[in-house]
Coordinates of C-alpha atoms in Angstrom, one line a residue:
M1 CA 49.9 92.9 155.8
L2 CA 48.3 89.6 157.7
T3 CA 47.2 88.2 154.8
S4 CA 50.6 88.5 152.8
F5 CA 52.1 86.7 156.2
L6 CA 49.5 83.9 155.5
V7 CA 50.0 83.4 152.3
L8 CA 53.5 82.9 152.8
L9 CA 53.0 80.8 155.5
L10 CA 51.1 78.7 153.5
F11 CA 54.0 78.2 150.9
G12 CA 56.3 77.8 153.7
V13 CA 54.0 74.6 154.4
L14 CA 54.7 73.1 150.9
T15 CA 58.7 74.5 151.4
G16 CA 58.5 72.2 154.1
V17 CA 57.1 68.7 152.5
T18 CA 58.9 69.6 149.5
T19 CA 62.7 69.9 152.0
V20 CA 62.3 66.4 153.3
L21 CA 60.6 64.6 150.5
F22 CA 62.4 66.1 147.3
G23 CA 65.4 68.1 148.7
F24 CA 64.7 71.5 147.7
G25 CA 65.1 73.6 150.5
G26 CA 62.6 76.1 150.1
G27 CA 64.8 77.6 146.8
F28 CA 62.9 76.1 143.9
L29 CA 58.9 77.4 145.8
T30 CA 60.4 80.4 148.1
V31 CA 62.2 82.0 144.4
P32 CA 59.1 82.9 142.5
V33 CA 56.6 83.6 145.5
V34 CA 58.7 85.0 146.7
Y35 CA 59.5 87.5 143.3
G36 CA 55.6 87.1 142.7
F37 CA 54.9 88.7 146.2
L38 CA 57.8 91.2 146.0
S39 CA 56.7 92.6 142.5
A40 CA 53.1 93.1 143.8
T41 CA 54.2 94.5 147.2
A42 CA 56.7 95.7 147.2
P43 CA 58.0 98.8 147.4
P44 CA 60.3 101.3 144.3
G45 CA 63.7 100.6 145.5
V46 CA 63.7 96.7 145.5
D47 CA 65.5 94.3 143.4
A48 CA 62.5 91.8 143.9
M49 CA 64.2 88.8 141.8
H50 CA 67.8 90.1 143.8
T51 CA 65.4 89.8 146.8
A52 CA 64.1 86.7 146.2
V53 CA 66.9 84.8 145.7
A54 CA 69.3 86.0 148.7
T55 CA 65.2 85.6 150.9
S56 CA 65.5 81.6 149.9
T57 CA 68.7 80.7 150.5
A58 CA 68.3 82.5 154.0
V59 CA 64.7 79.7 154.4
M60 CA 66.9 77.2 153.1
L61 CA 69.8 76.9 155.3
V62 CA 67.1 76.7 158.4
N63 CA 64.5 73.8 156.1
A64 CA 68.6 71.9 155.2
V65 CA 69.7 71.7 158.9
V66 CA 66.6 70.6 160.2
A67 CA 66.2 68.5 157.9
A68 CA 69.5 67.4 157.1
F69 CA 69.1 66.0 161.3
A70 CA 65.6 64.2 161.7
Q71 CA 67.2 62.3 158.2
W72 CA 71.0 61.9 159.5
R73 CA 68.6 60.1 163.3
Q74 CA 66.8 57.8 160.8
G75 CA 70.3 56.4 158.4
R76 CA 69.7 57.3 155.4
L77 CA 72.6 59.9 154.8
H78 CA 75.9 57.8 153.8
R79 CA 79.4 59.8 154.5
P80 CA 81.4 58.9 151.3
Y81 CA 78.2 60.9 149.0
V82 CA 78.6 63.4 151.5
W83 CA 81.8 64.6 152.1
P84 CA 84.1 65.3 151.1
L85 CA 81.4 66.7 148.2
A86 CA 80.0 69.1 150.4
G87 CA 82.9 70.8 151.0
Y88 CA 83.6 71.9 147.1
I89 CA 79.9 72.4 147.0
L90 CA 80.6 75.3 149.8
L91 CA 83.8 76.9 147.8
G92 CA 81.7 77.2 144.2
A93 CA 79.1 78.7 146.6
V94 CA 81.1 81.4 147.7
A95 CA 81.9 81.6 143.4
G96 CA 78.3 81.7 142.5
A97 CA 77.4 84.4 145.3
C98 CA 79.3 86.7 145.1
A99 CA 78.8 86.8 140.9
A100 CA 75.3 85.9 141.5
T101 CA 74.9 90.5 142.3
W102 CA 76.8 92.1 139.9
I103 CA 74.2 89.6 137.1
G104 CA 70.8 92.2 136.3
G105 CA 67.0 90.5 137.9
T106 CA 65.8 89.6 134.6
A107 CA 68.9 87.5 133.6
L108 CA 69.4 86.3 136.7
R109 CA 65.6 85.6 136.3
V110 CA 66.0 83.5 132.6
L111 CA 69.9 81.7 134.9
F112 CA 67.0 80.5 136.7
A113 CA 64.0 79.3 134.6
G114 CA 67.0 78.2 132.0
Y115 CA 68.4 75.7 134.8
L116 CA 64.9 74.2 135.7
L117 CA 64.3 73.6 132.1
V118 CA 67.5 71.9 131.2
T119 CA 67.6 69.3 134.2
I120 CA 63.8 68.9 133.0
A121 CA 65.2 67.5 129.8
D122 CA 68.0 66.0 130.8
S123 CA 66.4 63.8 133.1
L124 CA 63.7 62.7 130.8
L125 CA 66.3 62.0 127.7
R126 CA 68.7 60.7 129.1
K127 CA 68.3 57.4 131.1
G128 CA 69.0 56.5 135.3
F129 CA 66.9 58.8 137.0
L130 CA 63.0 57.8 136.9
S131 CA 64.2 54.0 137.4
V132 CA 67.6 52.4 138.5
R133 CA 68.2 48.6 138.7
R134 CA 67.7 47.0 141.8
D135 CA 69.9 44.3 141.4
A136 CA 73.3 46.5 141.5
A137 CA 74.5 48.3 143.7
P138 CA 75.3 52.3 144.0
E139 CA 78.6 53.0 142.1
P140 CA 80.6 55.6 144.6
L141 CA 81.1 58.8 143.3
G142 CA 84.2 59.6 141.3
R143 CA 87.4 61.5 141.9
G144 CA 86.3 64.8 138.8
T145 CA 82.7 64.5 139.8
T146 CA 83.7 65.2 143.5
T147 CA 86.7 68.0 142.8
F148 CA 84.6 69.9 139.7
G149 CA 80.7 68.6 139.4
G150 CA 80.9 70.0 143.4
L151 CA 82.6 73.5 141.8
G152 CA 79.6 73.7 139.4
I153 CA 76.9 72.3 141.7
G154 CA 77.7 75.5 144.1
A155 CA 78.5 78.2 141.9
V156 CA 75.1 77.6 139.7
A157 CA 73.2 76.6 143.3
A158 CA 74.5 80.0 145.3
C159 CA 73.9 82.7 142.4
L160 CA 70.0 80.9 141.3
G161 CA 69.1 80.7 144.7
V162 CA 67.9 77.1 144.9
G163 CA 70.4 74.8 147.3
G164 CA 71.8 72.6 144.6
S165 CA 69.4 69.1 144.3
V166 CA 68.4 68.8 141.0
M167 CA 71.7 68.7 140.2
T168 CA 72.8 66.5 143.6
V169 CA 69.2 63.8 142.9
P170 CA 70.1 63.5 139.7
L171 CA 73.7 62.9 140.0
L172 CA 73.2 59.9 143.1
R173 CA 70.5 58.6 140.7
R174 CA 72.8 57.2 138.3
R175 CA 74.9 56.2 141.2
G176 CA 71.8 53.6 141.3
L177 CA 70.4 54.9 144.8
P178 CA 67.4 54.6 145.4
M179 CA 65.3 58.6 145.6
A180 CA 64.8 58.0 149.3
N181 CA 68.2 57.7 149.4
A182 CA 69.1 61.0 146.8
T183 CA 67.0 63.0 148.4
A184 CA 67.5 62.9 151.4
M185 CA 71.6 63.8 150.5
A186 CA 70.1 66.4 148.7
N187 CA 70.2 68.0 152.1
P188 CA 72.8 68.4 154.0
L189 CA 74.4 68.9 150.8
S190 CA 72.5 72.4 150.8
V191 CA 74.0 73.4 153.5
P192 CA 76.9 74.7 152.4
V193 CA 75.5 76.5 149.5
A194 CA 72.8 77.8 151.5
V195 CA 75.7 79.0 154.6
A196 CA 78.1 81.2 151.4
G197 CA 74.6 82.3 149.6
T198 CA 73.2 83.8 153.3
L199 CA 76.0 85.6 153.8
V200 CA 76.5 86.7 150.5
Y201 CA 73.3 88.9 150.0
A202 CA 73.0 89.7 153.7
L203 CA 76.3 91.3 153.1
A204 CA 76.1 92.8 150.5
P205 CA 77.5 96.3 149.9
G206 CA 75.5 98.9 148.2
V207 CA 71.9 97.7 149.2
P208 CA 69.9 100.6 148.8
D209 CA 67.7 100.4 152.6
A210 CA 64.7 98.6 153.6
A211 CA 62.9 98.0 156.6
G212 CA 62.9 94.1 157.5
H213 CA 65.7 93.8 155.6
L214 CA 68.9 92.4 156.0
G215 CA 71.2 93.3 153.3
Y216 CA 69.2 91.7 149.8
V217 CA 67.6 89.5 152.6
D218 CA 63.9 89.7 154.1
L219 CA 63.5 88.8 156.9
T220 CA 59.8 89.6 156.8
A221 CA 59.8 86.8 154.6
C222 CA 62.0 84.3 156.1
A223 CA 59.8 84.1 159.0
A224 CA 56.2 83.5 157.3
L225 CA 58.3 80.7 155.3
L226 CA 59.7 78.7 158.2
T227 CA 56.4 79.3 160.5
G228 CA 55.0 77.3 157.8
S229 CA 58.0 75.0 157.4
L230 CA 59.7 73.6 160.2
P231 CA 55.9 72.5 162.0
T232 CA 56.1 69.7 158.1
I233 CA 59.6 69.1 158.2
A234 CA 59.1 67.7 161.4
L235 CA 55.5 65.2 159.8
A236 CA 56.8 65.0 156.5
R237 CA 60.1 63.0 156.9
R238 CA 57.5 59.9 158.6
V239 CA 56.0 59.5 155.1
S240 CA 59.4 59.9 153.0
G241 CA 61.4 56.5 152.7
R242 CA 57.0 55.0 152.3
V243 CA 56.9 56.7 148.3
P244 CA 57.3 54.0 145.7
D245 CA 60.5 54.8 143.8
R246 CA 58.9 55.6 140.4
L247 CA 56.1 57.1 141.5
Y248 CA 58.6 59.7 143.8
S249 CA 61.2 60.2 140.8
S250 CA 58.2 61.3 139.0
A251 CA 56.4 63.8 141.4
Y252 CA 59.7 65.1 140.9
L253 CA 59.9 66.1 137.9
A254 CA 56.4 67.2 138.0
L255 CA 56.9 68.9 141.1
L256 CA 60.1 70.8 138.5
I257 CA 57.4 71.2 135.7
L258 CA 55.5 72.8 138.0
V259 CA 57.9 75.7 139.2
L260 CA 59.4 76.7 135.9
A261 CA 56.6 76.7 134.4
A262 CA 55.0 79.4 137.6
M263 CA 58.1 81.3 137.0
T264 CA 57.2 81.8 133.1
V265 CA 54.0 83.2 134.6
T266 CA 56.1 85.7 137.6
G267 CA 58.2 87.3 134.9
A268 CA 55.7 87.4 132.1

């Protein structure tokens, strides 16, 4: 038990780093990690994939709020790119989290991997993500992008237990924002996804009772991951603005590829 807690704590440290640097909030790391952990250790009757997604949203809620507050104090958040987009993300997240409770664990895992694959391909093949023009001012979000984009981001992110940064960061990059600002704003945009997802998964009807669980949420895994992530967020925020933009965007894609590979191995 102690060994398992320490393993999750170490991944929590990595989650804290990626929350600040990439706006992940934890989802893209905690879903495959908790899924792999539960697949090996959970007793019969525990739905490993749904529990991983639910636990991810709970961890993401705390991480995203803490990171967003820190980045607000550093002046990296800009209201026109956060609101009203966050409101539409919240509406989509409620629908997405409810839908996820009806989707089988295997289908959810395939959707998660497919989501990553499409995002990686899009960022590599379409211009505007790996680099942005420095001589042009960032463009505002249009009404259609804010409304329908927000609903779609919220639905997909809550369904898969991720913060939506894999959609919001490329979206903001293609509007001309530096990587440091795009990833910073991914954290407050993850909060509505995490709120909706955590409530739906924690209160989902018909979930078998299990020790240390609140609905689908694994409270022990949450505690271990947050013990590692929260102190790390306080340290990582000091270096997030110092990474060269091209290196920053390349590292973001490299991490997505690594997570996709890990999810493929754990699901094999």
